[in-house]
PDB file of C-alpha atoms in Angstrom:
ATOM      1  CA  UNK K  33      63.751  80.220 -95.340  1.00 94.00           C
ATOM      2  CA  UNK K  34      62.991  83.791 -96.101  1.00 97.00           C
ATOM      3  CA  UNK K  35      64.036  86.869 -94.271  1.00 98.00           C
ATOM      4  CA  UNK K  36      62.653  90.366 -95.091  1.00 97.00           C
ATOM      5  CA  UNK K  37      64.007  93.438 -93.518  1.00 98.00           C
ATOM      6  CA  UNK K  38      62.176  96.750 -93.336  1.00 98.00           C
ATOM      7  CA  UNK K  39      62.363 100.029 -91.564  1.00 98.00           C
ATOM      8  CA  UNK K  40      65.583 101.516 -92.869  1.00 98.00           C
ATOM      9  CA  UNK K  41      65.868 105.007 -94.018  1.00 98.00           C
ATOM     10  CA  UNK K  42      67.323 108.398 -93.264  1.00 98.00           C
ATOM     11  CA  UNK K  43      67.751 109.658 -89.745  1.00 98.00           C
ATOM     12  CA  UNK K  44      69.527 112.548 -88.112  1.00 98.00           C
ATOM     13  CA  UNK K  45      72.271 111.965 -85.600  1.00 98.00           C
ATOM     14  CA  UNK K  46      70.688 111.467 -82.201  1.00 98.00           C
ATOM     15  CA  UNK K  47      67.564 110.268 -83.729  1.00 98.00           C
ATOM     16  CA  UNK K  48      65.858 106.761 -83.789  1.00 98.00           C
ATOM     17  CA  UNK K  49      64.834 104.099 -86.270  1.00 98.00           C
ATOM     18  CA  UNK K  50      63.229 100.603 -85.800  1.00 98.00           C
ATOM     19  CA  UNK K  51      64.166  97.779 -88.152  1.00 98.00           C
ATOM     20  CA  UNK K  52      61.989  94.652 -88.504  1.00 98.00           C
ATOM     21  CA  UNK K  53      62.868  91.337 -89.951  1.00 98.00           C
ATOM     22  CA  UNK K  54      59.947  89.134 -90.980  1.00 98.00           C
ATOM     23  CA  UNK K  55      61.046  85.463 -90.947  1.00 97.00           C
ATOM     24  CA  UNK K  56      59.306  82.490 -92.528  1.00 97.00           C
ATOM     25  CA  UNK K  57      60.115  78.999 -93.725  1.00 96.00           C
ATOM     26  CA  UNK K  58      61.596  77.593 -90.495  1.00 95.00           C
ATOM     27  CA  UNK K  59      60.904  77.041 -86.795  1.00 94.00           C
ATOM     28  CA  UNK K  60      61.547  80.533 -85.381  1.00 94.00           C
ATOM     29  CA  UNK K  61      61.999  79.141 -81.872  1.00 90.00           C
ATOM     30  CA  UNK K  62      64.785  76.799 -82.983  1.00 91.00           C
ATOM     31  CA  UNK K  63      67.198  78.953 -84.862  1.00 94.00           C
ATOM     32  CA  UNK K  64      69.418  81.673 -83.693  1.00 97.00           C
ATOM     33  CA  UNK K  65      68.694  85.025 -85.494  1.00 97.00           C
ATOM     34  CA  UNK K  66      70.550  88.270 -85.518  1.00 97.00           C
ATOM     35  CA  UNK K  67      71.420  91.640 -87.005  1.00 98.00           C
ATOM     36  CA  UNK K  68      74.483  92.409 -88.922  1.00 98.00           C
ATOM     37  CA  UNK K  69      75.662  95.516 -90.771  1.00 98.00           C
ATOM     38  CA  UNK K  70      78.134  96.589 -93.501  1.00 98.00           C
ATOM     39  CA  UNK K  71      79.194 100.111 -93.816  1.00 97.00           C
ATOM     40  CA  UNK K  72      80.630 101.491 -97.038  1.00 93.00           C
ATOM     41  CA  UNK K  73      84.230 100.269 -97.583  1.00 95.00           C
ATOM     42  CA  UNK K  74      84.136  98.111 -94.491  1.00 97.00           C
ATOM     43  CA  UNK K  75      83.670  94.461 -93.596  1.00 97.00           C
ATOM     44  CA  UNK K  76      80.386  93.236 -92.316  1.00 96.00           C
ATOM     45  CA  UNK K  77      80.118  93.157 -88.518  1.00 96.00           C
ATOM     46  CA  UNK K  78      77.797  91.629 -86.031  1.00 97.00           C
ATOM     47  CA  UNK K  79      75.344  93.966 -84.236  1.00 97.00           C
ATOM     48  CA  UNK K  80      73.398  91.497 -82.151  1.00 97.00           C
ATOM     49  CA  UNK K  81      72.462  87.964 -82.108  1.00 96.00           C
ATOM     50  CA  UNK K  82      69.623  86.092 -80.237  1.00 96.00           C
ATOM     51  CA  UNK K  83      70.852  82.669 -79.061  1.00 94.00           C
ATOM     52  CA  UNK K  84      67.561  80.600 -78.625  1.00 92.00           C
ATOM     53  CA  UNK K  85      69.159  77.873 -76.689  1.00 91.00           C
ATOM     54  CA  UNK K  86      70.498  80.102 -74.012  1.00 91.00           C
ATOM     55  CA  UNK K  87      67.992  82.869 -74.226  1.00 92.00           C
ATOM     56  CA  UNK K  88      70.905  85.393 -74.442  1.00 92.00           C
ATOM     57  CA  UNK K  89      71.089  88.222 -76.895  1.00 94.00           C
ATOM     58  CA  UNK K  90      74.679  89.032 -77.694  1.00 95.00           C
ATOM     59  CA  UNK K  91      75.169  92.727 -78.561  1.00 96.00           C
ATOM     60  CA  UNK K  92      78.264  94.481 -80.028  1.00 96.00           C
ATOM     61  CA  UNK K  93      80.001  96.980 -77.734  1.00 95.00           C
ATOM     62  CA  UNK K  94      79.658  99.614 -80.419  1.00 96.00           C
ATOM     63  CA  UNK K  95      75.868  99.742 -79.995  1.00 98.00           C
ATOM     64  CA  UNK K  96      75.356  98.436 -76.475  1.00 97.00           C
ATOM     65  CA  UNK K  97      73.124 100.938 -74.556  1.00 97.00           C
ATOM     66  CA  UNK K  98      71.817 102.456 -77.759  1.00 98.00           C
ATOM     67  CA  UNK K  99      70.389  99.539 -79.780  1.00 98.00           C
ATOM     68  CA  UNK K 100      67.833  97.019 -78.349  1.00 98.00           C
ATOM     69  CA  UNK K 101      67.077  93.646 -80.055  1.00 97.00           C
ATOM     70  CA  UNK K 102      63.802  91.936 -79.385  1.00 96.00           C
ATOM     71  CA  UNK K 103      61.626  89.277 -81.014  1.00 95.00           C
ATOM     72  CA  UNK K 104      57.903  88.531 -81.342  1.00 94.00           C
ATOM     73  CA  UNK K 105      57.484  84.727 -81.649  1.00 92.00           C
ATOM     74  CA  UNK K 106      53.752  85.052 -82.621  1.00 94.00           C
ATOM     75  CA  UNK K 107      54.754  87.161 -85.512  1.00 95.00           C
ATOM     76  CA  UNK K 108      58.123  85.373 -86.254  1.00 96.00           C
ATOM     77  CA  UNK K 109      59.649  88.815 -86.389  1.00 97.00           C
ATOM     78  CA  UNK K 110      62.977  90.249 -85.084  1.00 97.00           C
ATOM     79  CA  UNK K 111      63.278  93.911 -84.301  1.00 98.00           C
ATOM     80  CA  UNK K 112      66.220  96.287 -83.779  1.00 98.00           C
ATOM     81  CA  UNK K 113      65.412  99.466 -81.977  1.00 98.00           C
ATOM     82  CA  UNK K 114      68.144 101.924 -82.721  1.00 98.00           C
ATOM     83  CA  UNK K 115      68.366 105.026 -80.563  1.00 98.00           C
ATOM     84  CA  UNK K 116      70.965 107.909 -80.353  1.00 98.00           C
ATOM     85  CA  UNK K 117      72.018 107.125 -83.825  1.00 98.00           C
ATOM     86  CA  UNK K 118      75.484 108.209 -84.832  1.00 98.00           C
ATOM     87  CA  UNK K 119      77.123 108.864 -88.219  1.00 98.00           C
ATOM     88  CA  UNK K 120      79.072 105.684 -87.946  1.00 97.00           C
ATOM     89  CA  UNK K 121      75.850 103.717 -87.822  1.00 98.00           C
ATOM     90  CA  UNK K 122      75.369 104.277 -91.449  1.00 98.00           C
ATOM     91  CA  UNK K 123      75.325 100.864 -93.068  1.00 98.00           C
ATOM     92  CA  UNK K 124      73.210  98.224 -94.795  1.00 98.00           C
ATOM     93  CA  UNK K 125      71.650  96.253 -92.050  1.00 98.00           C
ATOM     94  CA  UNK K 126      71.064  92.584 -92.589  1.00 98.00           C
ATOM     95  CA  UNK K 127      68.948  89.937 -90.703  1.00 98.00           C
ATOM     96  CA  UNK K 128      70.503  86.475 -90.703  1.00 98.00           C
ATOM     97  CA  UNK K 129      69.653  82.919 -89.287  1.00 98.00           C
ATOM     98  CA  UNK K 130      72.220  80.451 -88.108  1.00 96.00           C
ATOM     99  CA  UNK K 131      74.258  79.950 -84.964  1.00 95.00           C
ATOM    100  CA  UNK K 132      75.732  82.473 -82.438  1.00 94.00           C
ATOM    101  CA  UNK K 133      77.893  81.429 -79.626  1.00 91.00           C
ATOM    102  CA  UNK K 134      80.652  82.583 -77.222  1.00 88.00           C
ATOM    103  CA  UNK K 135      84.266  81.729 -77.591  1.00 89.00           C
ATOM    104  CA  UNK K 136      87.124  83.239 -75.531  1.00 86.00           C
ATOM    105  CA  UNK K 137      84.683  85.752 -74.041  1.00 85.00           C
ATOM    106  CA  UNK K 138      83.733  87.024 -77.511  1.00 88.00           C
ATOM    107  CA  UNK K 139      80.459  86.277 -79.328  1.00 91.00           C
ATOM    108  CA  UNK K 140      80.801  84.806 -82.772  1.00 92.00           C
ATOM    109  CA  UNK K 141      78.284  83.799 -85.433  1.00 93.00           C
ATOM    110  CA  UNK K 142      78.000  81.285 -88.231  1.00 95.00           C
ATOM    111  CA  UNK K 143      74.933  82.388 -90.278  1.00 96.00           C
ATOM    112  CA  UNK K 144      73.627  80.408 -93.216  1.00 96.00           C
ATOM    113  CA  UNK K 145      70.725  82.479 -94.503  1.00 97.00           C
ATOM    114  CA  UNK K 146      70.558  86.259 -95.043  1.00 98.00           C
ATOM    115  CA  UNK K 147      67.969  88.803 -95.863  1.00 98.00           C
ATOM    116  CA  UNK K 148      68.392  91.404 -98.641  1.00 97.00           C
ATOM    117  CA  UNK K 149      69.355  94.123 -96.270  1.00 98.00           C
ATOM    118  CA  UNK K 150      67.825  97.587 -95.549  1.00 98.00           C
ATOM    119  CA  UNK K 151      69.891 100.790 -95.731  1.00 98.00           C
ATOM    120  CA  UNK K 152      70.245 103.152 -92.713  1.00 98.00           C
ATOM    121  CA  UNK K 153      71.757 106.460 -93.397  1.00 98.00           C
ATOM    122  CA  UNK K 154      72.518 108.807 -90.481  1.00 98.00           C
ATOM    123  CA  UNK K 155      73.086 112.406 -91.253  1.00 98.00           C
ATOM    124  CA  UNK K 156      74.486 115.295 -89.171  1.00 95.00           C
TER     125      UNK K 156
END
């Protein structure tokens, strides 16, 4: 399994970036896949996760309405369109494969394979 993220970089607050995650080595339709991020000095957090079995894309409250997750099965690629970026969106963004699910009205994840990450820096 290989996951390669791209599209990170520097953006101004209020601006946009689009991340891509090119996946290979597994059946793209069969595995849940999502975006996670880790800001400096903070724990890694889930941004979004595409549950293939349910067809639902879980999205963190902190980015809902600003970030959109989509996938292209023909290209086995996951995307994260990030609009209205905020300073607190600065982080290394990772793509990961595994399992995402709902428990007690909260979405959780158990990912087993991670990409190398791509840095997103938002400036004022």
